[in-house]
Amino acid sequence: MSGAVESEAFRDAERERQADAFGMWIFIGSEAMLFGAVMLVYLTARMAHPEGFGEASSRLSLLLGTVNTAVLITSSLAMALADLLVKLGRRRAAAWALAATALLGLAFLAVKGVEYADEVREGLAPVLGLPFAFEGADPRGAQLFFELYFASTGLHAAHLIGGLAAIATVLATWRRSTDAACLRRTRAVGLYWHFVDIVWVFLFPLLYLVHR
Amino acid sequence: MSERIGAVPATYMGEGSGPRAWLLTTDHKRVAWLYLVALTVFFFLGGAMAVLIRVELATPAGDLVSDDAYDRLFSIHGIIMVWFFLVPSIPATLGNFLLPLMIGARDLAFPRLNLASWYVFIFGSGFTLYSVIAGGVDTGWTFYTPFSTMFSNSYVSAAAFGVFIVGFSTIMTGINFIVTVHKLRAPGLTWFRLPIFVWTMYATALVMVLATPVLAASLILIVLERVFGIGVFDPGLGGDPLLFQHLFWFYSHPAVYIMILPGMGVVSEILPCFSRRPLFGYTAVALSSMAIAIFGFLVWGHHMFVSGQSAYAGLVFSFLSYCVAIPSAIKVFNWSLTLRKGEIAFETSMLYALGFLGLFTFGGLAGLFLAALAVDVHVHDTYFVVAHFHYIMVGGMVTAFMAGIHFWWPKITGRMYSETWGRIAAIVTFLGFNLTFFPQYVLGFLGMPRRYHAYPPEFAFWHILSSAGAVVLALGYLMPLFSLGWSLFRGPRAPDNPWRATGLEWKTTSPPPPHNFDETPVVDGPPYRYPLAEDGA
Amino acid sequence: MSFGIPFAPEQASSLAPGVDHLFYALLAFTFALGIFLSALVIGYSVKYRAGSPADRSGERSRSAPLEIAWTTATLVVAFAIFAWGAVLFMGREHPPADAIEIAGLGKQWMWQFRHPGGQREIDELHVPVGRAVVVSLASQDVIHSFFVPAFRVKQDAVPGRTTHVWFTATEPGRFHLFCAEYCGTEHSGMVGWVVAMQPEDYAAWLERQGSGDTLAQQGEKLFRALGCSGCHENSTAVRAPDLHGVYGRPVALANSQTVMADERYLRDSILQPAREVAAGYEPVMPSFDGLVDEGELQMLLSYLKSLSPKEASP
């Protein structure tokens, strides 16, 4: 039942599972360097424009941001549940948990879309040549803030979409996969999903909670 | 059945033929060939641009190509050579082929990821090539802002995006190598019994995985600024151009260690074999490889001593730069002592390896000049820097690549090549290289700036020497293309272990079977157990 | 030059001999070590070539004492070189107090220099021998770099900030000036000359150029034309800080911090006045971002600096 290996290189499934998880951890390490670099850019800009960033941050919707944080953390809960269920051999339930994770991820994107639309409407989106209007002490700083807001949340959303694609792929091949394969893939996708969640847990206070 | 190139029944080359068997392969040995073909094309493409550059620079006036064309030439030369040749060179060809063999495994940990990395590489490099054909990029391979974000009207975004995609290929290779070394070593193969080549592949992979994402961030931010108007580096918006330099060099300095560590690994295999002696100071060399990888992350500011960064930052980076020189020096001493009391033979790959020793050392010593703050103020952004990195990258890494290709060619193809022509090529390359690049040290000290295509007449003498050398060097690189290519068709068949080398890869057939080993080997002792019993004491 | 072939640049500044000493010391060390290692490798290759009758008994493949010895030796040499270079470098940070201040502006693809007496030069800079000169560098567009090989000086000119480079010419003559940071199409053409003259000749040259307004006088005219004096000089309508004596002294900000009123502070106050508001004042100053270019900023800064006593340099 669960002894088959997928890769030519391995002789036993347990080793292959460890290798998959290890590989995913290393990938997460590299992603941490990517987001770390972006956050460092943000922090440098923030130290140069504390007033502007404070004012600009207060124009973000704290309500929607908090809702989204709750949605994403819940999605991670669903993912953790999926992992547990697969380990217990309850594959159908696990598939439902994975689907719930994906749905919550989609909800996150929907809320983000609403936020972006609001920001564009209020003239707070200095992207794609759209007009940017900000009355305050430091309009340049505010503009920089919003540029980095769109850049970093955009990057995060792109990673989230990647996670959704991964879940979709796993679910598409769920029925005809071995138990070992299901376990391995859930574990790997789970690690990635939790990482995307953690990135948001950093982005949220950095972006939404300046001077609050 | 008709004889195929290098094929013997039941080897990886013979099994499955036709484009699909190669383009959809998951066999690490075939993926290595896919990379080898692509990288050879890029090497000669970048090399052709170098020849054009040297022809232009043979005369003081800018008379061969226009200003704009010259700027595009050196930019694309840099981009191709750094990202589409040097970074993948040894890891994606020799590393892919040999890593599983050297540790007694049947393949890398993630064979499909390996194939995917090649496609990602082709897609990304193709994208950048499109930008070249469409008109080129003129920012230099370093993409400094605000020129690249606000002032250049060349194909910056396309070129940067292509490099960004290729970065994923690098990360995928890195992940594959790290997991392979951790999880797939044969029984008895402890860390300190690994060949140094494996150690350096591992150290390189660590840097690949941790540094490349920062390049991704820098390039994303450039593209975002050009395409979406997000102006993080724009001083007019309160941004800072120096921020780009910090981000860029935080990657690009470790990147140069990605580009040299594999070469160090190759040379560490060849010197013991042709001296018939174990590598001197194995532990020191292994640990130095890791030290170089780690320290390499701490020195990026030495590219920015005159950039406007604070003088105190300069002091810190200068100090750390001297620290990173020390593990390299340790390796050079250990390599040199490996020769002592040996039985030294001068096959082609040994000649290249000895050439590496000399050229890498000379280039590394120039690093001592550059790390000295007061001297760097004078020679920064001059031909002194150009000479330094070409000594290390070309004199070092490309030479090591040649050494490795010649050393493992019998194993990879099952054919032997002409030793005579090989040795001639090695010597021609060494002489041509020195003639090309030594004058550039003098030019730099005299004050000849980089990226100039016209210059004051008093610099002409050294430029003429350098351009003459380039012709000789080009010849030196063309020769192996022919002699190795010839061997594929007409070379005599290679035995399993033509050099009587230690290492697990020599314990299987030449070329190896698809699954590498008929039985998993067991390791019971350290590497480099030269001299072997059959050498006769 | 030997046989008409140049090997080394001229030494024409007070810093040059020091840099050259270090360079030649490094060269000597490089050659010594290089010759030693070459001799070792070639010697071993010959003596121990396959089939030679050399004695090969007693070979070892590791030696902890040797590793420690050469690591330590390398460390000592490395840190010695570091210290030497660092000391020379720090001298670059502190121009003498009586240096002549030149405003240098780099733009694609030319250099513009303004002398304190208002004389302007394009792609040439006349300086007196024996007197320190500080060039404050600004860029109109992209990063450029001011490089005079004969003086052994180089400094990037970065848009959005002012950097400085100083030197004392020791020989009269014409010396190459190069832009040393790639800046676009005519980067190779962004070259010029630094002309060092004996002090009497220099004075005569300055006379011949005519003195229009000094840089500071031009700055004062701009100060009035742009309306700065409307608030900053005894205005009854708007309260604005008096700028006499500001440069070089600490300023208390509205957010309880204190900053030094250096060139960066003055620059930022003109371009982004709301960022660092002085304590006790309303943030009503308009921004002049986009209304003054780098050249005009240099004039304004020169004027503002002239309002402070000379010793007050931050």
PDB file of N, CA and C in Angstrom, chain C residues 225-296:
ATOM      1  N   ALA C 225      14.600  85.575  -5.501  1.00  0.00           N
ATOM      2  CA  ALA C 225      13.733  85.346  -6.669  1.00  0.00           C
ATOM      3  C   ALA C 225      12.701  84.264  -6.399  1.00  0.00           C
ATOM      4  N   LEU C 226      13.100  83.242  -5.629  1.00  0.00           N
ATOM      5  CA  LEU C 226      12.172  82.146  -5.361  1.00  0.00           C
ATOM      6  C   LEU C 226      11.196  82.479  -4.233  1.00  0.00           C
ATOM      7  N   GLY C 227      11.429  83.591  -3.576  1.00  0.00           N
ATOM      8  CA  GLY C 227      10.497  83.994  -2.527  1.00  0.00           C
ATOM      9  C   GLY C 227      10.874  83.501  -1.142  1.00  0.00           C
ATOM     10  N   CYS C 228      12.043  82.935  -1.008  1.00  0.00           N
ATOM     11  CA  CYS C 228      12.437  82.411   0.315  1.00  0.00           C
ATOM     12  C   CYS C 228      12.527  83.542   1.326  1.00  0.00           C
ATOM     13  N   SER C 229      13.055  84.690   0.873  1.00  0.00           N
ATOM     14  CA  SER C 229      13.248  85.804   1.803  1.00  0.00           C
ATOM     15  C   SER C 229      11.910  86.325   2.308  1.00  0.00           C
ATOM     16  N   GLY C 230      10.860  86.064   1.531  1.00  0.00           N
ATOM     17  CA  GLY C 230       9.545  86.539   1.952  1.00  0.00           C
ATOM     18  C   GLY C 230       9.135  86.038   3.326  1.00  0.00           C
ATOM     19  N   CYS C 231       9.555  84.790   3.643  1.00  0.00           N
ATOM     20  CA  CYS C 231       9.212  84.256   4.967  1.00  0.00           C
ATOM     21  C   CYS C 231      10.396  84.259   5.917  1.00  0.00           C
ATOM     22  N   HIS C 232      11.565  84.006   5.358  1.00  0.00           N
ATOM     23  CA  HIS C 232      12.713  83.787   6.226  1.00  0.00           C
ATOM     24  C   HIS C 232      13.419  85.054   6.633  1.00  0.00           C
ATOM     25  N   GLU C 233      12.980  86.206   6.134  1.00  0.00           N
ATOM     26  CA  GLU C 233      13.645  87.434   6.575  1.00  0.00           C
ATOM     27  C   GLU C 233      12.607  88.416   7.089  1.00  0.00           C
ATOM     28  N   ASN C 234      12.445  88.407   8.405  1.00  0.00           N
ATOM     29  CA  ASN C 234      11.601  89.406   9.067  1.00  0.00           C
ATOM     30  C   ASN C 234      10.214  89.530   8.458  1.00  0.00           C
ATOM     31  N   SER C 235       9.573  88.425   8.249  1.00  0.00           N
ATOM     32  CA  SER C 235       8.207  88.500   7.724  1.00  0.00           C
ATOM     33  C   SER C 235       7.237  88.697   8.882  1.00  0.00           C
ATOM     34  N   THR C 236       6.254  89.527   8.697  1.00  0.00           N
ATOM     35  CA  THR C 236       5.249  89.675   9.749  1.00  0.00           C
ATOM     36  C   THR C 236       4.128  88.666   9.540  1.00  0.00           C
ATOM     37  N   ALA C 237       3.920  88.228   8.289  1.00  0.00           N
ATOM     38  CA  ALA C 237       2.787  87.348   7.998  1.00  0.00           C
ATOM     39  C   ALA C 237       3.072  85.906   8.421  1.00  0.00           C
ATOM     40  N   VAL C 238       4.276  85.446   8.149  1.00  0.00           N
ATOM     41  CA  VAL C 238       4.587  84.027   8.414  1.00  0.00           C
ATOM     42  C   VAL C 238       5.814  83.940   9.312  1.00  0.00           C
ATOM     43  N   ARG C 239       5.726  83.070  10.301  1.00  0.00           N
ATOM     44  CA  ARG C 239       6.903  82.854  11.144  1.00  0.00           C
ATOM     45  C   ARG C 239       7.759  81.760  10.535  1.00  0.00           C
ATOM     46  N   ALA C 240       9.008  82.095  10.166  1.00  0.00           N
ATOM     47  CA  ALA C 240       9.919  81.098   9.607  1.00  0.00           C
ATOM     48  C   ALA C 240      11.285  81.268  10.261  1.00  0.00           C
ATOM     49  N   PRO C 241      12.033  80.202  10.445  1.00  0.00           N
ATOM     50  CA  PRO C 241      13.317  80.317  11.145  1.00  0.00           C
ATOM     51  C   PRO C 241      14.274  81.255  10.416  1.00  0.00           C
ATOM     52  N   ASP C 242      14.987  82.038  11.205  1.00  0.00           N
ATOM     53  CA  ASP C 242      16.037  82.878  10.660  1.00  0.00           C
ATOM     54  C   ASP C 242      17.196  81.967  10.284  1.00  0.00           C
ATOM     55  N   LEU C 243      17.716  82.110   9.074  1.00  0.00           N
ATOM     56  CA  LEU C 243      18.710  81.152   8.596  1.00  0.00           C
ATOM     57  C   LEU C 243      20.142  81.579   8.856  1.00  0.00           C
ATOM     58  N   HIS C 244      20.326  82.717   9.485  1.00  0.00           N
ATOM     59  CA  HIS C 244      21.696  83.117   9.792  1.00  0.00           C
ATOM     60  C   HIS C 244      22.230  82.210  10.887  1.00  0.00           C
ATOM     61  N   GLY C 245      23.398  81.637  10.652  1.00  0.00           N
ATOM     62  CA  GLY C 245      24.034  80.799  11.662  1.00  0.00           C
ATOM     63  C   GLY C 245      23.445  79.412  11.792  1.00  0.00           C
ATOM     64  N   VAL C 246      22.505  79.039  10.904  1.00  0.00           N
ATOM     65  CA  VAL C 246      21.894  77.697  11.035  1.00  0.00           C
ATOM     66  C   VAL C 246      22.884  76.599  10.650  1.00  0.00           C
ATOM     67  N   TYR C 247      23.544  76.810   9.524  1.00  0.00           N
ATOM     68  CA  TYR C 247      24.422  75.754   8.995  1.00  0.00           C
ATOM     69  C   TYR C 247      25.507  75.406  10.004  1.00  0.00           C
ATOM     70  N   GLY C 248      25.640  74.151  10.276  1.00  0.00           N
ATOM     71  CA  GLY C 248      26.715  73.696  11.149  1.00  0.00           C
ATOM     72  C   GLY C 248      26.341  73.611  12.600  1.00  0.00           C
ATOM     73  N   ARG C 249      25.097  73.949  12.947  1.00  0.00           N
ATOM     74  CA  ARG C 249      24.699  73.873  14.358  1.00  0.00           C
ATOM     75  C   ARG C 249      23.509  72.925  14.500  1.00  0.00           C
ATOM     76  N   PRO C 250      23.310  72.405  15.706  1.00  0.00           N
ATOM     77  CA  PRO C 250      22.176  71.491  15.883  1.00  0.00           C
ATOM     78  C   PRO C 250      20.846  72.243  15.804  1.00  0.00           C
ATOM     79  N   VAL C 251      19.835  71.516  15.306  1.00  0.00           N
ATOM     80  CA  VAL C 251      18.489  72.090  15.207  1.00  0.00           C
ATOM     81  C   VAL C 251      17.533  71.187  15.961  1.00  0.00           C
ATOM     82  N   ALA C 252      16.683  71.778  16.818  1.00  0.00           N
ATOM     83  CA  ALA C 252      15.677  70.981  17.510  1.00  0.00           C
ATOM     84  C   ALA C 252      14.471  70.851  16.597  1.00  0.00           C
ATOM     85  N   LEU C 253      13.999  69.608  16.440  1.00  0.00           N
ATOM     86  CA  LEU C 253      12.873  69.379  15.552  1.00  0.00           C
ATOM     87  C   LEU C 253      11.571  69.295  16.333  1.00  0.00           C
ATOM     88  N   ALA C 254      10.478  69.424  15.601  1.00  0.00           N
ATOM     89  CA  ALA C 254       9.162  69.393  16.239  1.00  0.00           C
ATOM     90  C   ALA C 254       8.874  68.050  16.877  1.00  0.00           C
ATOM     91  N   ASN C 255       9.520  66.981  16.386  1.00  0.00           N
ATOM     92  CA  ASN C 255       9.247  65.663  16.963  1.00  0.00           C
ATOM     93  C   ASN C 255      10.227  65.313  18.084  1.00  0.00           C
ATOM     94  N   SER C 256      10.784  66.334  18.708  1.00  0.00           N
ATOM     95  CA  SER C 256      11.682  66.211  19.860  1.00  0.00           C
ATOM     96  C   SER C 256      13.063  65.659  19.537  1.00  0.00           C
ATOM     97  N   GLN C 257      13.331  65.355  18.278  1.00  0.00           N
ATOM     98  CA  GLN C 257      14.693  64.933  17.949  1.00  0.00           C
ATOM     99  C   GLN C 257      15.545  66.151  17.684  1.00  0.00           C
ATOM    100  N   THR C 258      16.840  65.938  17.621  1.00  0.00           N
ATOM    101  CA  THR C 258      17.759  67.018  17.255  1.00  0.00           C
ATOM    102  C   THR C 258      18.610  66.533  16.098  1.00  0.00           C
ATOM    103  N   VAL C 259      18.760  67.341  15.080  1.00  0.00           N
ATOM    104  CA  VAL C 259      19.644  66.956  13.968  1.00  0.00           C
ATOM    105  C   VAL C 259      20.672  68.057  13.753  1.00  0.00           C
ATOM    106  N   MET C 260      21.760  67.665  13.121  1.00  0.00           N
ATOM    107  CA  MET C 260      22.789  68.640  12.764  1.00  0.00           C
ATOM    108  C   MET C 260      22.396  69.279  11.436  1.00  0.00           C
ATOM    109  N   ALA C 261      22.453  70.583  11.359  1.00  0.00           N
ATOM    110  CA  ALA C 261      22.084  71.271  10.116  1.00  0.00           C
ATOM    111  C   ALA C 261      23.265  71.221   9.156  1.00  0.00           C
ATOM    112  N   ASP C 262      23.443  70.041   8.509  1.00  0.00           N
ATOM    113  CA  ASP C 262      24.512  69.903   7.516  1.00  0.00           C
ATOM    114  C   ASP C 262      23.930  70.090   6.128  1.00  0.00           C
ATOM    115  N   GLU C 263      24.708  69.759   5.095  1.00  0.00           N
ATOM    116  CA  GLU C 263      24.226  69.993   3.729  1.00  0.00           C
ATOM    117  C   GLU C 263      22.984  69.162   3.441  1.00  0.00           C
ATOM    118  N   ARG C 264      22.987  67.937   3.969  1.00  0.00           N
ATOM    119  CA  ARG C 264      21.834  67.071   3.719  1.00  0.00           C
ATOM    120  C   ARG C 264      20.582  67.698   4.296  1.00  0.00           C
ATOM    121  N   TYR C 265      20.694  68.242   5.509  1.00  0.00           N
ATOM    122  CA  TYR C 265      19.523  68.835   6.153  1.00  0.00           C
ATOM    123  C   TYR C 265      19.011  70.038   5.355  1.00  0.00           C
ATOM    124  N   LEU C 266      19.941  70.854   4.892  1.00  0.00           N
ATOM    125  CA  LEU C 266      19.525  72.040   4.133  1.00  0.00           C
ATOM    126  C   LEU C 266      18.837  71.622   2.834  1.00  0.00           C
ATOM    127  N   ARG C 267      19.457  70.657   2.161  1.00  0.00           N
ATOM    128  CA  ARG C 267      18.879  70.131   0.915  1.00  0.00           C
ATOM    129  C   ARG C 267      17.474  69.622   1.141  1.00  0.00           C
ATOM    130  N   ASP C 268      17.332  68.754   2.137  1.00  0.00           N
ATOM    131  CA  ASP C 268      16.028  68.146   2.388  1.00  0.00           C
ATOM    132  C   ASP C 268      15.018  69.198   2.811  1.00  0.00           C
ATOM    133  N   SER C 269      15.448  70.198   3.518  1.00  0.00           N
ATOM    134  CA  SER C 269      14.517  71.244   3.947  1.00  0.00           C
ATOM    135  C   SER C 269      13.970  72.022   2.769  1.00  0.00           C
ATOM    136  N   ILE C 270      14.750  72.112   1.715  1.00  0.00           N
ATOM    137  CA  ILE C 270      14.264  72.830   0.526  1.00  0.00           C
ATOM    138  C   ILE C 270      13.342  71.936  -0.299  1.00  0.00           C
ATOM    139  N   LEU C 271      13.728  70.646  -0.427  1.00  0.00           N
ATOM    140  CA  LEU C 271      12.975  69.762  -1.305  1.00  0.00           C
ATOM    141  C   LEU C 271      11.824  69.049  -0.609  1.00  0.00           C
ATOM    142  N   GLN C 272      11.984  68.731   0.670  1.00  0.00           N
ATOM    143  CA  GLN C 272      10.919  68.036   1.401  1.00  0.00           C
ATOM    144  C   GLN C 272      10.760  68.673   2.765  1.00  0.00           C
ATOM    145  N   PRO C 273      10.253  69.899   2.821  1.00  0.00           N
ATOM    146  CA  PRO C 273      10.249  70.662   4.076  1.00  0.00           C
ATOM    147  C   PRO C 273       9.427  70.042   5.187  1.00  0.00           C
ATOM    148  N   ALA C 274       8.445  69.200   4.835  1.00  0.00           N
ATOM    149  CA  ALA C 274       7.572  68.682   5.900  1.00  0.00           C
ATOM    150  C   ALA C 274       8.222  67.547   6.678  1.00  0.00           C
ATOM    151  N   ARG C 275       9.347  67.059   6.206  1.00  0.00           N
ATOM    152  CA  ARG C 275       9.951  65.887   6.865  1.00  0.00           C
ATOM    153  C   ARG C 275      10.583  66.221   8.197  1.00  0.00           C
ATOM    154  N   GLU C 276      11.291  67.316   8.255  1.00  0.00           N
ATOM    155  CA  GLU C 276      11.985  67.648   9.514  1.00  0.00           C
ATOM    156  C   GLU C 276      11.659  69.086   9.869  1.00  0.00           C
ATOM    157  N   VAL C 277      10.518  69.263  10.521  1.00  0.00           N
ATOM    158  CA  VAL C 277      10.057  70.611  10.850  1.00  0.00           C
ATOM    159  C   VAL C 277      10.752  71.064  12.130  1.00  0.00           C
ATOM    160  N   ALA C 278      11.231  72.321  12.130  1.00  0.00           N
ATOM    161  CA  ALA C 278      11.919  72.831  13.318  1.00  0.00           C
ATOM    162  C   ALA C 278      10.916  73.044  14.435  1.00  0.00           C
ATOM    163  N   ALA C 279      11.379  72.808  15.657  1.00  0.00           N
ATOM    164  CA  ALA C 279      10.480  72.930  16.817  1.00  0.00           C
ATOM    165  C   ALA C 279       9.961  74.347  16.946  1.00  0.00           C
ATOM    166  N   GLY C 280       8.684  74.434  17.203  1.00  0.00           N
ATOM    167  CA  GLY C 280       8.090  75.754  17.433  1.00  0.00           C
ATOM    168  C   GLY C 280       7.595  76.422  16.172  1.00  0.00           C
ATOM    169  N   TYR C 281       7.677  75.728  15.048  1.00  0.00           N
ATOM    170  CA  TYR C 281       7.214  76.311  13.790  1.00  0.00           C
ATOM    171  C   TYR C 281       6.144  75.440  13.160  1.00  0.00           C
ATOM    172  N   GLU C 282       5.257  76.086  12.403  1.00  0.00           N
ATOM    173  CA  GLU C 282       4.224  75.340  11.699  1.00  0.00           C
ATOM    174  C   GLU C 282       4.812  74.772  10.410  1.00  0.00           C
ATOM    175  N   PRO C 283       4.315  73.594   9.981  1.00  0.00           N
ATOM    176  CA  PRO C 283       4.817  73.013   8.716  1.00  0.00           C
ATOM    177  C   PRO C 283       4.136  73.638   7.502  1.00  0.00           C
ATOM    178  N   VAL C 284       4.435  74.916   7.249  1.00  0.00           N
ATOM    179  CA  VAL C 284       3.765  75.598   6.140  1.00  0.00           C
ATOM    180  C   VAL C 284       4.676  75.878   4.967  1.00  0.00           C
ATOM    181  N   MET C 285       5.980  75.496   5.073  1.00  0.00           N
ATOM    182  CA  MET C 285       6.882  75.813   3.967  1.00  0.00           C
ATOM    183  C   MET C 285       6.540  74.961   2.751  1.00  0.00           C
ATOM    184  N   PRO C 286       6.387  75.569   1.585  1.00  0.00           N
ATOM    185  CA  PRO C 286       6.115  74.767   0.382  1.00  0.00           C
ATOM    186  C   PRO C 286       7.384  74.048  -0.080  1.00  0.00           C
ATOM    187  N   SER C 287       7.177  72.979  -0.835  1.00  0.00           N
ATOM    188  CA  SER C 287       8.322  72.229  -1.334  1.00  0.00           C
ATOM    189  C   SER C 287       8.815  72.838  -2.645  1.00  0.00           C
ATOM    190  N   PHE C 288      10.138  72.862  -2.834  1.00  0.00           N
ATOM    191  CA  PHE C 288      10.722  73.380  -4.067  1.00  0.00           C
ATOM    192  C   PHE C 288      11.209  72.261  -4.967  1.00  0.00           C
ATOM    193  N   ASP C 289      10.748  71.050  -4.657  1.00  0.00           N
ATOM    194  CA  ASP C 289      11.103  69.898  -5.473  1.00  0.00           C
ATOM    195  C   ASP C 289      10.584  70.103  -6.889  1.00  0.00           C
ATOM    196  N   GLY C 290      11.462  69.986  -7.874  1.00  0.00           N
ATOM    197  CA  GLY C 290      11.041  70.191  -9.256  1.00  0.00           C
ATOM    198  C   GLY C 290      11.149  71.642  -9.685  1.00  0.00           C
ATOM    199  N   LEU C 291      11.326  72.562  -8.724  1.00  0.00           N
ATOM    200  CA  LEU C 291      11.424  73.981  -9.063  1.00  0.00           C
ATOM    201  C   LEU C 291      12.863  74.471  -9.092  1.00  0.00           C
ATOM    202  N   VAL C 292      13.754  73.694  -8.466  1.00  0.00           N
ATOM    203  CA  VAL C 292      15.177  74.022  -8.520  1.00  0.00           C
ATOM    204  C   VAL C 292      15.924  72.793  -9.001  1.00  0.00           C
ATOM    205  N   ASP C 293      16.930  73.002  -9.869  1.00  0.00           N
ATOM    206  CA  ASP C 293      17.728  71.849 -10.288  1.00  0.00           C
ATOM    207  C   ASP C 293      18.978  71.766  -9.425  1.00  0.00           C
ATOM    208  N   GLU C 294      19.794  70.761  -9.687  1.00  0.00           N
ATOM    209  CA  GLU C 294      20.956  70.517  -8.830  1.00  0.00           C
ATOM    210  C   GLU C 294      21.901  71.703  -8.809  1.00  0.00           C
ATOM    211  N   GLY C 295      22.068  72.336  -9.971  1.00  0.00           N
ATOM    212  CA  GLY C 295      22.966  73.482 -10.029  1.00  0.00           C
ATOM    213  C   GLY C 295      22.480  74.608  -9.138  1.00  0.00           C
ATOM    214  N   GLU C 296      21.184  74.883  -9.191  1.00  0.00           N
ATOM    215  CA  GLU C 296      20.624  75.951  -8.362  1.00  0.00           C
ATOM    216  C   GLU C 296      20.677  75.585  -6.885  1.00  0.00           C
TER     217      GLU C 296
END
